[in-house]
CSV table of C-alpha atoms and ligand atoms in Angstrom, one decimal:
chain,number,residue,atom,x,y,z
A,1,UNK,CA,0.0,0.0,0.0
A,2,UNK,CA,2.9,2.4,0.8
A,3,UNK,CA,4.3,1.6,-2.6
A,4,UNK,CA,1.1,2.7,-4.2
A,5,UNK,CA,1.0,6.0,-2.4
A,6,UNK,CA,4.6,6.7,-3.3
A,7,UNK,CA,3.8,6.1,-7.0
A,8,UNK,CA,0.8,8.4,-6.5
A,9,UNK,CA,2.9,11.1,-5.0
A,10,UNK,CA,5.5,10.7,-7.8
A,11,UNK,CA,2.8,11.1,-10.3
A,12,UNK,CA,1.4,14.2,-8.6
A,13,UNK,CA,4.9,15.6,-8.8
A,14,UNK,CA,5.1,15.0,-12.5
A,15,UNK,CA,1.7,16.7,-12.9
A,16,UNK,CA,3.4,19.9,-11.9
A,17,UNK,CA,6.2,19.1,-14.4
A,18,UNK,CA,3.7,18.4,-17.0
A,19,UNK,CA,1.8,21.6,-16.6
A,20,UNK,CA,5.1,23.5,-16.7
A,21,UNK,CA,6.0,21.7,-19.9
A,22,UNK,CA,2.6,22.5,-21.4
A,23,UNK,CA,2.8,26.2,-20.6
A,24,UNK,CA,6.4,26.5,-21.8
A,25,UNK,CA,5.5,25.0,-25.1
A,26,UNK,CA,2.7,27.6,-25.5
A,27,UNK,CA,5.4,29.9,-27.1
A,28,UNK,CA,4.9,27.9,-30.2
A,29,UNK,CA,5.9,29.9,-33.2
A,30,UNK,CA,3.5,30.8,-35.9
A,31,UNK,CA,4.1,29.0,-39.2
A,32,UNK,CA,4.2,31.0,-42.5
A,33,UNK,CA,2.0,29.3,-45.0
A,34,UNK,CA,0.6,29.7,-48.5
A,35,UNK,CA,-3.1,29.7,-48.8
A,36,UNK,CA,-3.9,28.0,-52.1
A,37,UNK,CA,-7.4,28.2,-53.4
A,38,UNK,CA,-9.2,27.3,-56.6
A,39,UNK,CA,-11.8,29.8,-57.7
A,40,UNK,CA,-14.7,28.3,-59.5
A,41,UNK,CA,-16.0,31.7,-60.3
A,42,UNK,CA,-12.8,32.7,-62.0
A,43,UNK,CA,-12.7,29.6,-64.2
A,44,UNK,CA,-10.8,27.5,-61.9
A,45,UNK,CA,-7.9,29.9,-61.5
A,46,UNK,CA,-5.7,29.1,-58.6
A,47,UNK,CA,-4.5,31.8,-56.2
A,48,UNK,CA,-1.7,31.7,-53.7
A,49,UNK,CA,-1.7,34.1,-50.8
A,50,UNK,CA,0.6,34.5,-47.8
A,51,UNK,CA,-1.0,33.4,-44.6
A,52,UNK,CA,-0.1,32.5,-41.1
A,53,UNK,CA,-0.9,29.6,-38.9
A,54,UNK,CA,-0.9,30.4,-35.2
A,55,UNK,CA,-0.9,27.5,-32.9
A,56,UNK,CA,-2.3,28.2,-29.5
A,57,UNK,CA,-1.4,25.5,-27.0
A,58,UNK,CA,-3.7,27.0,-24.5
A,59,UNK,CA,-7.2,28.0,-25.6
A,60,UNK,CA,-7.5,30.6,-22.9
A,61,UNK,CA,-4.3,32.5,-23.3
A,62,UNK,CA,-4.0,35.0,-26.1
A,63,UNK,CA,-0.4,35.9,-26.1
A,64,UNK,CA,-0.5,39.2,-28.0
A,65,UNK,CA,3.2,39.3,-28.7
A,66,UNK,CA,3.2,36.0,-30.4
A,67,UNK,CA,0.1,36.7,-32.3
A,68,UNK,CA,1.4,39.9,-34.0
A,69,UNK,CA,0.6,39.8,-37.7
A,70,UNK,CA,3.2,40.9,-40.2
A,71,UNK,CA,2.2,43.8,-42.4
A,72,UNK,CA,2.4,41.8,-45.6
A,73,UNK,CA,-0.2,39.3,-44.5
A,74,UNK,CA,-3.9,40.0,-44.8
A,75,UNK,CA,-5.5,39.6,-41.4
A,76,UNK,CA,-8.2,37.6,-43.1
A,77,UNK,CA,-5.6,35.0,-43.9
A,78,UNK,CA,-4.5,34.3,-40.4
A,79,UNK,CA,-5.5,31.0,-38.9
A,80,UNK,CA,-5.6,30.4,-35.2
A,81,UNK,CA,-5.5,26.8,-34.3
A,82,UNK,CA,-7.0,26.1,-30.9
A,83,UNK,CA,-9.1,23.5,-29.4
A,84,UNK,CA,-8.0,20.2,-28.0
A,85,UNK,CA,-4.3,21.1,-28.1
A,86,UNK,CA,-3.7,20.9,-24.4
A,87,UNK,CA,-4.5,17.6,-22.8
A,88,UNK,CA,-7.4,17.8,-20.4
A,89,UNK,CA,-6.4,15.4,-17.8
A,90,UNK,CA,-8.6,14.4,-15.0
A,91,UNK,CA,-6.3,12.0,-13.3
A,92,UNK,CA,-2.6,12.3,-12.5
A,93,UNK,CA,-0.4,12.8,-15.5
A,94,UNK,CA,3.0,11.5,-16.2
A,95,UNK,CA,5.3,12.7,-18.9
A,96,UNK,CA,6.8,10.3,-21.3
A,97,UNK,CA,10.5,10.1,-22.3
A,98,UNK,CA,9.8,11.9,-25.6
A,99,UNK,CA,8.6,15.5,-25.2
A,100,UNK,CA,5.5,15.0,-27.3
A,101,UNK,CA,4.2,11.9,-25.5
A,102,UNK,CA,2.0,12.2,-22.5
A,103,UNK,CA,0.7,9.5,-20.2
A,104,UNK,CA,-2.8,10.0,-18.9
A,105,UNK,CA,-3.1,7.8,-15.8
A,106,UNK,CA,-6.6,6.8,-15.0
A,107,UNK,CA,-6.9,4.3,-12.2
A,108,UNK,CA,-4.0,1.8,-12.7
A,109,UNK,CA,-4.3,2.1,-16.5
A,110,UNK,CA,-1.9,4.3,-18.4
A,111,UNK,CA,-3.0,5.6,-21.7
A,112,UNK,CA,-0.6,7.2,-24.1
A,113,UNK,CA,-1.5,10.2,-26.3
A,114,UNK,CA,0.4,12.0,-28.9
A,115,UNK,CA,0.0,15.7,-28.1
A,116,UNK,CA,-1.0,17.2,-31.5
A,117,UNK,CA,0.3,20.7,-30.6
A,118,UNK,CA,3.6,19.2,-29.9
A,119,UNK,CA,4.0,18.0,-33.5
A,120,UNK,CA,2.8,21.4,-34.8
A,121,UNK,CA,5.3,23.1,-32.5
A,122,UNK,CA,8.2,20.9,-33.6
A,123,UNK,CA,11.4,23.1,-33.8
A,124,UNK,CA,11.8,22.2,-37.5
A,125,UNK,CA,8.7,24.3,-38.2
A,126,UNK,CA,10.0,27.4,-36.5
A,127,UNK,CA,10.6,30.5,-38.6
A,128,UNK,CA,14.1,30.6,-40.1
A,129,UNK,CA,16.7,32.5,-38.3
A,130,UNK,CA,17.9,35.6,-40.1
A,131,UNK,CA,20.0,34.9,-43.1
A,132,UNK,CA,19.1,31.3,-43.5
A,133,UNK,CA,17.6,30.5,-46.9
A,134,UNK,CA,15.9,27.3,-45.9
A,135,UNK,CA,12.4,27.4,-44.5
A,136,UNK,CA,9.8,25.1,-43.4
A,137,UNK,CA,7.1,24.6,-46.0
A,138,UNK,CA,3.4,25.0,-45.3
A,139,UNK,CA,0.4,25.0,-47.6
A,140,UNK,CA,-3.2,25.4,-46.6
A,141,UNK,CA,-6.1,24.7,-48.9
A,142,UNK,CA,-9.8,24.2,-48.5
A,143,UNK,CA,-10.7,20.6,-47.9
A,144,UNK,CA,-13.4,18.8,-49.8
A,145,UNK,CA,-15.2,15.9,-48.3
A,146,UNK,CA,-15.3,12.7,-50.2
A,147,UNK,CA,-17.3,9.5,-50.0
A,148,UNK,CA,-14.9,6.8,-50.7
A,149,UNK,CA,-16.1,3.5,-52.3
A,150,UNK,CA,-12.9,1.6,-51.3
A,151,UNK,CA,-14.0,-1.5,-49.5
A,152,UNK,CA,-12.0,-0.7,-46.4
A,153,UNK,CA,-13.3,2.9,-46.2
A,154,UNK,CA,-17.0,2.6,-47.2
A,155,UNK,CA,-18.1,0.9,-43.9
A,156,UNK,CA,-16.9,4.0,-42.0
A,157,UNK,CA,-19.8,6.0,-43.4
A,158,UNK,CA,-22.5,3.4,-43.0
A,159,UNK,CA,-23.7,4.6,-39.6
A,160,UNK,CA,-24.7,8.2,-40.3
A,161,UNK,CA,-24.1,11.0,-37.9
A,162,UNK,CA,-25.3,14.6,-38.1
A,163,UNK,CA,-24.1,16.1,-41.4
A,164,UNK,CA,-24.4,19.4,-39.6
A,165,UNK,CA,-21.0,18.6,-38.3
A,166,UNK,CA,-19.6,18.6,-41.8
A,167,UNK,CA,-21.2,21.9,-42.6
A,168,UNK,CA,-18.3,24.1,-41.6
A,169,UNK,CA,-15.2,25.5,-43.3
A,170,UNK,CA,-12.7,22.6,-43.7
A,171,UNK,CA,-9.1,23.1,-44.4
A,172,UNK,CA,-6.2,20.9,-44.9
A,173,UNK,CA,-2.7,22.0,-44.0
A,174,UNK,CA,0.4,20.3,-45.3
A,175,UNK,CA,3.7,21.1,-43.5
A,176,UNK,CA,7.2,20.0,-44.2
A,177,UNK,CA,9.8,20.7,-41.5
A,178,UNK,CA,13.3,21.9,-42.1
A,179,UNK,CA,15.7,19.3,-43.3
A,180,UNK,CA,12.8,17.0,-43.9
A,181,UNK,CA,12.7,16.2,-40.2
A,182,UNK,CA,8.9,16.0,-40.2
A,183,UNK,CA,5.9,16.0,-42.4
A,184,UNK,CA,2.4,16.7,-41.2
A,185,UNK,CA,-1.0,16.7,-42.8
A,186,UNK,CA,-3.7,18.3,-40.7
A,187,UNK,CA,-7.4,18.3,-41.5
A,188,UNK,CA,-9.0,21.3,-39.7
A,189,UNK,CA,-12.6,22.3,-39.1
A,190,UNK,CA,-13.6,25.9,-38.5
A,191,UNK,CA,-17.2,26.8,-37.6
A,192,UNK,CA,-18.4,28.8,-40.6
A,193,UNK,CA,-17.0,32.3,-40.9
A,194,UNK,CA,-14.5,31.9,-38.0
A,195,UNK,CA,-10.8,31.7,-38.6
A,196,UNK,CA,-10.3,29.4,-35.7
A,197,UNK,CA,-10.1,25.9,-36.9
A,198,UNK,CA,-9.7,22.9,-34.7
A,199,UNK,CA,-7.4,20.1,-35.8
A,200,UNK,CA,-9.7,17.1,-36.3
A,201,UNK,CA,-7.2,14.7,-37.9
A,202,UNK,CA,-3.4,14.9,-38.0
A,203,UNK,CA,-1.2,12.5,-39.8
A,204,UNK,CA,2.5,12.9,-39.5
A,205,UNK,CA,5.8,11.1,-40.2
A,206,UNK,CA,9.3,11.6,-38.9
A,207,UNK,CA,11.0,9.5,-41.6
A,208,UNK,CA,10.4,11.7,-44.6
A,209,UNK,CA,13.3,10.3,-46.4
A,210,UNK,CA,14.7,6.9,-45.5
A,211,UNK,CA,17.7,5.0,-46.7
A,212,UNK,CA,18.0,1.3,-46.0
A,213,UNK,CA,20.4,-1.5,-46.8
A,214,UNK,CA,19.3,-4.4,-48.9
A,215,UNK,CA,17.7,-7.4,-47.1
A,216,UNK,CA,17.2,-5.6,-43.8
A,217,UNK,CA,13.9,-4.7,-42.2
A,218,UNK,CA,12.8,-1.1,-42.5
A,219,UNK,CA,10.2,1.0,-40.7
A,220,UNK,CA,8.4,3.8,-42.5
A,221,UNK,CA,7.0,6.0,-39.7
A,222,UNK,CA,3.4,7.3,-39.8
A,223,UNK,CA,1.3,8.3,-36.8
A,224,UNK,CA,-2.1,9.8,-36.6
A,225,UNK,CA,-4.2,11.6,-34.0
A,226,UNK,CA,-7.9,12.2,-34.0
A,227,UNK,CA,-9.6,14.9,-31.9
A,228,UNK,CA,-11.3,12.8,-29.2
A,229,UNK,CA,-14.1,15.4,-28.9
A,230,UNK,CA,-15.0,15.1,-32.5
A,231,UNK,CA,-18.0,13.0,-33.4
A,232,UNK,CA,-15.9,11.4,-36.0
A,233,UNK,CA,-13.5,9.9,-33.5
A,234,UNK,CA,-15.7,7.0,-32.4
A,235,UNK,CA,-16.7,5.9,-35.9
A,236,UNK,CA,-13.6,3.9,-36.8
A,237,UNK,CA,-10.7,4.5,-39.1
A,238,UNK,CA,-8.9,2.8,-41.9
A,239,UNK,CA,-5.2,2.9,-42.9
A,240,UNK,CA,-3.9,2.5,-46.4
A,241,UNK,CA,-0.3,2.4,-47.6
A,242,UNK,CA,0.3,3.0,-51.3
A,243,UNK,CA,3.5,2.8,-53.3
A,244,UNK,CA,4.4,5.1,-56.1
A,245,UNK,CA,7.3,5.0,-58.5
A,246,UNK,CA,7.7,6.9,-61.7
A,247,UNK,CA,4.0,7.5,-62.2
A,248,UNK,CA,2.9,4.0,-61.4
A,249,UNK,CA,1.0,3.4,-58.1
A,250,UNK,CA,-0.2,0.3,-56.3
A,251,UNK,CA,-1.6,-0.7,-53.0
A,252,UNK,CA,0.8,-2.1,-50.4
A,253,UNK,CA,-1.6,-2.7,-47.6
A,254,UNK,CA,-5.0,-1.7,-46.5
A,255,UNK,CA,-6.3,-2.1,-42.9
A,256,UNK,CA,-9.9,-1.8,-41.8
A,257,UNK,CA,-9.8,-0.5,-38.3
A,258,UNK,CA,-13.5,-0.9,-37.8
A,259,UNK,CA,-13.4,-4.7,-38.1
A,260,UNK,CA,-9.7,-5.0,-37.2
A,261,UNK,CA,-8.8,-6.8,-40.4
A,262,UNK,CA,-6.2,-6.4,-43.1
A,263,UNK,CA,-8.5,-5.8,-46.0
A,264,UNK,CA,-5.9,-6.2,-48.7
A,265,UNK,CA,-2.2,-6.7,-48.9
A,266,UNK,CA,-0.1,-6.8,-52.1
A,267,UNK,CA,3.3,-6.9,-50.7
A,268,UNK,CA,4.8,-9.9,-49.0
A,269,UNK,CA,6.4,-9.1,-45.6
A,270,UNK,CA,4.6,-5.7,-45.2
A,271,UNK,CA,2.9,-5.4,-41.9
A,272,UNK,CA,1.7,-2.9,-39.2
A,273,UNK,CA,2.0,-2.8,-35.5
A,274,UNK,CA,-1.7,-3.5,-34.9
A,275,UNK,CA,-1.5,-3.0,-31.1
A,276,UNK,CA,0.3,0.3,-31.5
A,277,UNK,CA,-2.1,1.3,-34.2
A,278,UNK,CA,-5.1,1.1,-31.9
A,279,UNK,CA,-3.4,2.4,-28.8
A,280,UNK,CA,-1.3,5.2,-30.1
A,281,UNK,CA,-2.3,5.8,-33.7
A,282,UNK,CA,1.0,4.2,-34.8
A,283,UNK,CA,0.3,3.4,-38.4
A,284,UNK,CA,4.0,2.8,-39.3
A,285,UNK,CA,4.7,0.3,-42.1
A,286,UNK,CA,7.2,-2.4,-41.5
A,287,UNK,CA,8.8,-4.0,-44.5
A,288,UNK,CA,10.5,-7.2,-43.2
A,289,UNK,CA,13.1,-7.6,-45.9
A,290,UNK,CA,14.0,-4.8,-48.2
A,291,UNK,CA,14.4,-5.4,-51.9
A,292,UNK,CA,15.7,-3.1,-54.6
A,293,UNK,CA,12.2,-2.8,-56.1
A,294,UNK,CA,11.0,-1.3,-52.8
A,295,UNK,CA,12.7,2.0,-53.6
A,296,UNK,CA,10.1,4.7,-54.2
A,297,UNK,CA,7.4,6.8,-52.5
A,298,UNK,CA,5.1,5.4,-49.9
A,299,UNK,CA,1.9,7.2,-49.0
A,300,UNK,CA,0.3,6.7,-45.6
A,301,UNK,CA,-3.4,7.5,-45.8
A,302,UNK,CA,-5.6,7.6,-42.7
A,303,UNK,CA,-9.3,7.5,-43.4
A,304,UNK,CA,-12.0,8.8,-41.1
A,305,UNK,CA,-15.6,9.0,-42.2
A,306,UNK,CA,-15.8,11.6,-45.0
A,307,UNK,CA,-12.2,12.7,-44.6
A,308,UNK,CA,-8.7,11.5,-44.9
A,309,UNK,CA,-5.2,12.8,-44.3
A,310,UNK,CA,-2.0,11.6,-45.9
A,311,UNK,CA,1.7,12.0,-45.8
A,312,UNK,CA,4.4,10.7,-48.2
A,313,UNK,CA,7.7,9.2,-47.3
A,314,UNK,CA,10.6,8.3,-49.6
A,315,UNK,CA,12.4,5.0,-49.3
A,316,UNK,CA,15.7,4.4,-51.1
A,317,UNK,CA,17.5,1.0,-50.9
A,318,UNK,CA,21.2,1.8,-51.0
A,319,UNK,CA,23.6,-1.1,-51.2
A,320,UNK,CA,27.3,-0.5,-51.8
A,321,UNK,CA,29.2,-2.9,-54.2
A,322,UNK,CA,31.5,-5.7,-53.3
A,323,UNK,CA,34.7,-5.6,-55.3
A,324,UNK,CA,37.0,-8.3,-56.8
A,325,UNK,CA,40.2,-8.0,-58.8
A,326,UNK,CA,41.1,-10.4,-61.6
A,327,UNK,CA,43.6,-12.0,-62.1
A,328,UNK,CA,44.3,-12.5,-58.5
A,329,UNK,CA,47.1,-12.7,-57.5
A,330,UNK,CA,48.7,-10.6,-60.3
A,331,UNK,CA,51.4,-12.4,-62.4
A,332,UNK,CA,55.0,-11.2,-62.1
A,333,UNK,CA,55.6,-8.5,-64.7
A,334,UNK,CA,58.7,-7.4,-66.5
A,335,UNK,CA,59.2,-3.7,-67.1
A,336,UNK,CA,57.5,-2.5,-70.3
A,337,UNK,CA,55.0,-5.3,-70.2
A,338,UNK,CA,51.3,-4.2,-70.2
A,339,UNK,CA,49.2,-6.0,-67.7
A,340,UNK,CA,45.4,-6.2,-68.1
A,341,UNK,CA,43.7,-6.0,-64.8
A,342,UNK,CA,39.9,-6.1,-64.2
A,343,UNK,CA,38.0,-5.0,-61.2
A,344,UNK,CA,34.4,-6.1,-60.8
A,345,UNK,CA,31.8,-4.3,-58.7
A,346,UNK,CA,28.8,-6.3,-58.0
A,347,UNK,CA,25.5,-6.3,-56.0
A,348,UNK,CA,25.1,-2.6,-55.8
A,349,UNK,CA,22.0,-0.3,-56.0
A,350,UNK,CA,21.2,2.4,-57.1
A,351,UNK,CA,23.0,2.6,-60.4
A,352,UNK,CA,25.4,5.4,-59.4
A,353,UNK,CA,29.0,4.3,-59.3
A,354,UNK,CA,32.4,5.7,-60.0
A,355,UNK,CA,35.2,3.2,-60.5
A,356,UNK,CA,38.9,4.2,-60.6
A,357,UNK,CA,42.4,2.9,-59.9
A,358,UNK,CA,45.2,4.0,-57.6
A,359,UNK,CA,48.8,2.8,-57.4
A,360,UNK,CA,50.9,3.1,-54.3
A,361,UNK,CA,54.6,2.6,-55.1
A,362,UNK,CA,57.7,2.1,-52.8
A,363,UNK,CA,57.5,5.8,-51.8
A,364,UNK,CA,54.2,5.1,-50.1
A,365,UNK,CA,52.4,7.8,-52.1
A,366,UNK,CA,49.1,6.9,-53.8
A,367,UNK,CA,48.5,8.3,-57.3
A,368,UNK,CA,45.5,7.8,-59.6
A,369,UNK,CA,46.0,5.7,-62.7
A,370,UNK,CA,44.4,6.7,-66.0
A,371,UNK,CA,43.8,4.4,-69.0
A,372,UNK,CA,41.0,2.4,-67.5
A,373,UNK,CA,37.7,1.7,-69.3
A,374,UNK,CA,34.4,1.1,-67.6
A,375,UNK,CA,32.1,-1.5,-69.0
A,376,UNK,CA,28.3,-1.2,-69.3
A,377,UNK,CA,26.2,-2.3,-66.4
A,378,UNK,CA,24.2,-5.5,-66.0
A,379,UNK,CA,21.2,-5.9,-63.7
A,380,UNK,CA,21.0,-9.1,-61.7
A,381,UNK,CA,17.8,-11.0,-60.8
A,382,UNK,CA,17.5,-9.2,-57.5
A,383,UNK,CA,17.6,-5.8,-59.1
A,384,UNK,CA,21.2,-5.0,-58.0
A,385,UNK,CA,23.8,-4.0,-60.6
A,386,UNK,CA,27.2,-5.2,-61.8
A,387,UNK,CA,29.8,-3.1,-63.5
A,388,UNK,CA,33.5,-3.5,-64.1
A,389,UNK,CA,36.6,-1.6,-65.0
A,390,UNK,CA,39.5,-2.8,-67.2
A,391,UNK,CA,42.9,-1.3,-66.7
A,392,UNK,CA,45.8,-1.6,-69.2
A,393,UNK,CA,48.7,-1.1,-66.8
A,394,UNK,CA,52.0,-0.1,-68.4
A,395,UNK,CA,54.5,-1.4,-65.9
A,396,UNK,CA,57.5,0.6,-67.2
A,397,UNK,CA,57.3,3.5,-64.7
A,398,UNK,CA,56.1,1.5,-61.7
A,399,UNK,CA,59.6,0.7,-60.3
A,400,UNK,CA,59.7,-2.7,-58.6
A,401,UNK,CA,55.9,-2.6,-58.1
A,402,UNK,CA,53.6,-1.7,-55.2
A,403,UNK,CA,50.0,-1.9,-54.3
A,404,UNK,CA,47.3,-1.6,-56.9
A,405,UNK,CA,43.8,-0.5,-55.6
A,406,UNK,CA,40.4,-0.5,-57.3
A,407,UNK,CA,38.2,2.3,-55.8
A,408,UNK,CA,34.4,2.3,-56.0
A,409,UNK,CA,32.6,5.5,-54.9
A,410,UNK,CA,28.9,4.8,-54.3
A,411,UNK,CA,26.1,6.6,-52.4
A,412,UNK,CA,26.2,3.7,-49.9
A,413,UNK,CA,29.9,4.3,-49.2
A,414,UNK,CA,33.3,4.0,-50.8
A,415,UNK,CA,34.8,0.5,-51.2
A,416,UNK,CA,38.4,-0.5,-52.0
A,417,UNK,CA,40.1,-3.7,-53.1
A,418,UNK,CA,43.9,-4.0,-53.3
A,419,UNK,CA,46.4,-6.4,-54.7
A,420,UNK,CA,50.2,-6.3,-54.9
A,421,UNK,CA,52.1,-5.9,-58.1
A,422,UNK,CA,55.7,-7.1,-58.5
A,423,UNK,CA,57.8,-5.9,-61.4
A,424,UNK,CA,61.0,-7.9,-61.8
A,425,UNK,CA,63.8,-5.4,-61.5
A,426,UNK,CA,65.6,-5.2,-64.9
A,427,UNK,CA,64.8,-1.7,-65.3
A,428,UNK,CA,66.6,-0.6,-62.1
A,429,UNK,CA,70.0,-2.3,-62.5
A,430,UNK,CA,73.2,-0.7,-61.2
A,431,UNK,CA,76.4,-0.6,-63.4
A,432,UNK,CA,78.0,-3.4,-61.3
A,433,UNK,CA,74.9,-5.6,-61.8
A,434,UNK,CA,75.0,-4.9,-65.6
A,435,UNK,CA,78.7,-5.8,-65.7
A,436,UNK,CA,78.0,-9.0,-63.8
A,437,UNK,CA,75.1,-9.7,-66.2
A,438,UNK,CA,77.4,-9.2,-69.2
A,439,UNK,CA,80.0,-11.6,-67.6
A,440,UNK,CA,77.3,-14.2,-67.0
A,441,UNK,CA,76.1,-13.8,-70.6
A,442,UNK,CA,79.6,-14.3,-71.9
A,443,UNK,CA,80.2,-17.4,-69.8
A,444,UNK,CA,76.8,-18.8,-70.9
A,445,UNK,CA,77.7,-18.1,-74.6
A,446,UNK,CA,81.0,-19.9,-74.2
A,447,UNK,CA,79.3,-22.8,-72.5
A,448,UNK,CA,76.7,-23.2,-75.3
A,449,UNK,CA,79.4,-22.9,-78.0
A,450,UNK,CA,81.4,-25.6,-76.3
A,451,UNK,CA,78.5,-28.0,-75.9
A,452,UNK,CA,77.3,-27.5,-79.5
A,453,UNK,CA,80.9,-28.1,-80.8
A,454,UNK,CA,81.3,-31.3,-78.7
A,455,UNK,CA,77.9,-32.6,-80.1
A,456,UNK,CA,78.6,-31.7,-83.7
A,457,UNK,CA,82.0,-33.3,-83.7
A,458,UNK,CA,80.7,-36.6,-82.2
A,459,UNK,CA,77.9,-36.5,-84.8
A,460,UNK,CA,80.5,-36.5,-87.6
A,461,UNK,CA,82.3,-39.4,-86.0
A,462,UNK,CA,79.2,-41.5,-86.1
A,463,UNK,CA,78.5,-40.5,-89.7
A,464,UNK,CA,82.1,-41.5,-90.7
A,465,UNK,CA,81.6,-44.9,-89.1
A,466,UNK,CA,78.3,-45.5,-91.0
A,467,UNK,CA,80.0,-44.5,-94.3
A,468,UNK,CA,82.8,-46.9,-93.6
A,469,UNK,CA,80.4,-49.8,-93.0
A,470,UNK,CA,78.5,-49.2,-96.2
A,471,UNK,CA,81.8,-49.4,-98.2
B,1,NAG,C1,5.5,2.4,-34.0
B,1,NAG,O1,5.6,0.9,-34.1
B,1,NAG,C2,6.9,0.5,-34.5
B,1,NAG,C3,6.8,-1.0,-34.6
B,1,NAG,O2,6.4,-1.6,-33.4
B,1,NAG,C4,7.9,0.9,-33.5
B,1,NAG,O3,9.2,0.5,-33.9
B,1,NAG,C5,7.9,2.5,-33.4
B,1,NAG,O4,8.9,2.9,-32.5
B,1,NAG,C6,6.5,3.0,-33.1
B,1,NAG,N1,6.5,4.4,-33.1
B,1,NAG,C7,6.1,5.2,-32.1
B,1,NAG,C8,6.2,6.6,-32.4
B,1,NAG,O5,5.7,4.7,-31.1
């Protein structure tokens, strides 16, 4: 029992921390956005106007300083997001290890929420510091409701609810954080003629651009949050992952959250964390074993009745090559001889490779070698590429040899393969050596002469004897 009260006290303590954390994050910067609208009256012309998205983390406080409107922005184009941004916690609250995760403790059960304001207040969405060219990107546009006929979405709209709820101004905001740290798509509802929308659905990802090695599992992050006070929140959801590559699209996986069933899957080894999906809105896609053909754009779509939000993430499979040198080991060379050496790079993706050669002589310095030709590439059954380089190596200025290295520069990393080269040292003889060589040559010459003379004379002897016998 004492244990329980200690935990309770600890939790109470963290409530204070939590409240402090909430109020400190209320200085959430405004995000500059483009308001993009199609005008039916003007024959579908699209306009782009500067606008501002103010995020109030506390509905009651109107921080005048932070809500100042720059002169180049029409006050009509300023949006104030309020509403369910601050967790209304009845029980003790504990803060999670990550700043945007809160635990609401009710009884002994701990429920985890993703604080929606925390994602919209992410530092990567802050206005740029003076002089920096990079900016977070934000686009707001009117949102149109759709009735989907997809078989995993249609059941969501079967049980009707008051369409009055839909009769309001709906917007969608798409935000991309600095350095692609974060992407958010928010669907907002503003009671007609107010500029104070509430976020109803927010879909976000922290892996906007992912690189993965071949054959490894990969996680494409996607999380969503639904305003619990919205009548749409209890009506179920559906999650759909689609794949797109050079104009072609296909379904990866569709999950019907209403019946808790995978409605369709067209990619082996693709799965979701179903528990996390229902408890925390974790709709991340897990690909169990990456293949080269998995490179492309993945779109995470979260459907609620009559509306959906989506974010796109890029996956690139990057596998550096393995190198081999032929022939291996290299044969001994004599100066002036041209050696043909081949280096093969295999099993790499994407097709972006620079092959070159280096030579390190006795002086220990590396220098690049020219006169190599690179062959065309071949694609293997698993989608990886092979490519090789052929070097015609003139051994005349390489001294007694050294180390020959094949260098492959690839987005997945630089790879090297080396082999040693020996040149038999005729080219670097001293005078004494040459004299000795001449001596040896003379001796050899004498020896050969002597042997051939002995043989030829004995040959005539035999011939003489034969002649004599015939007579
Ligand atoms: C979502 O689920 C995956 C798989 O279980 C996990 O690795 C990831 O950390 C989860 N993301 C969040 C934000 O909890």
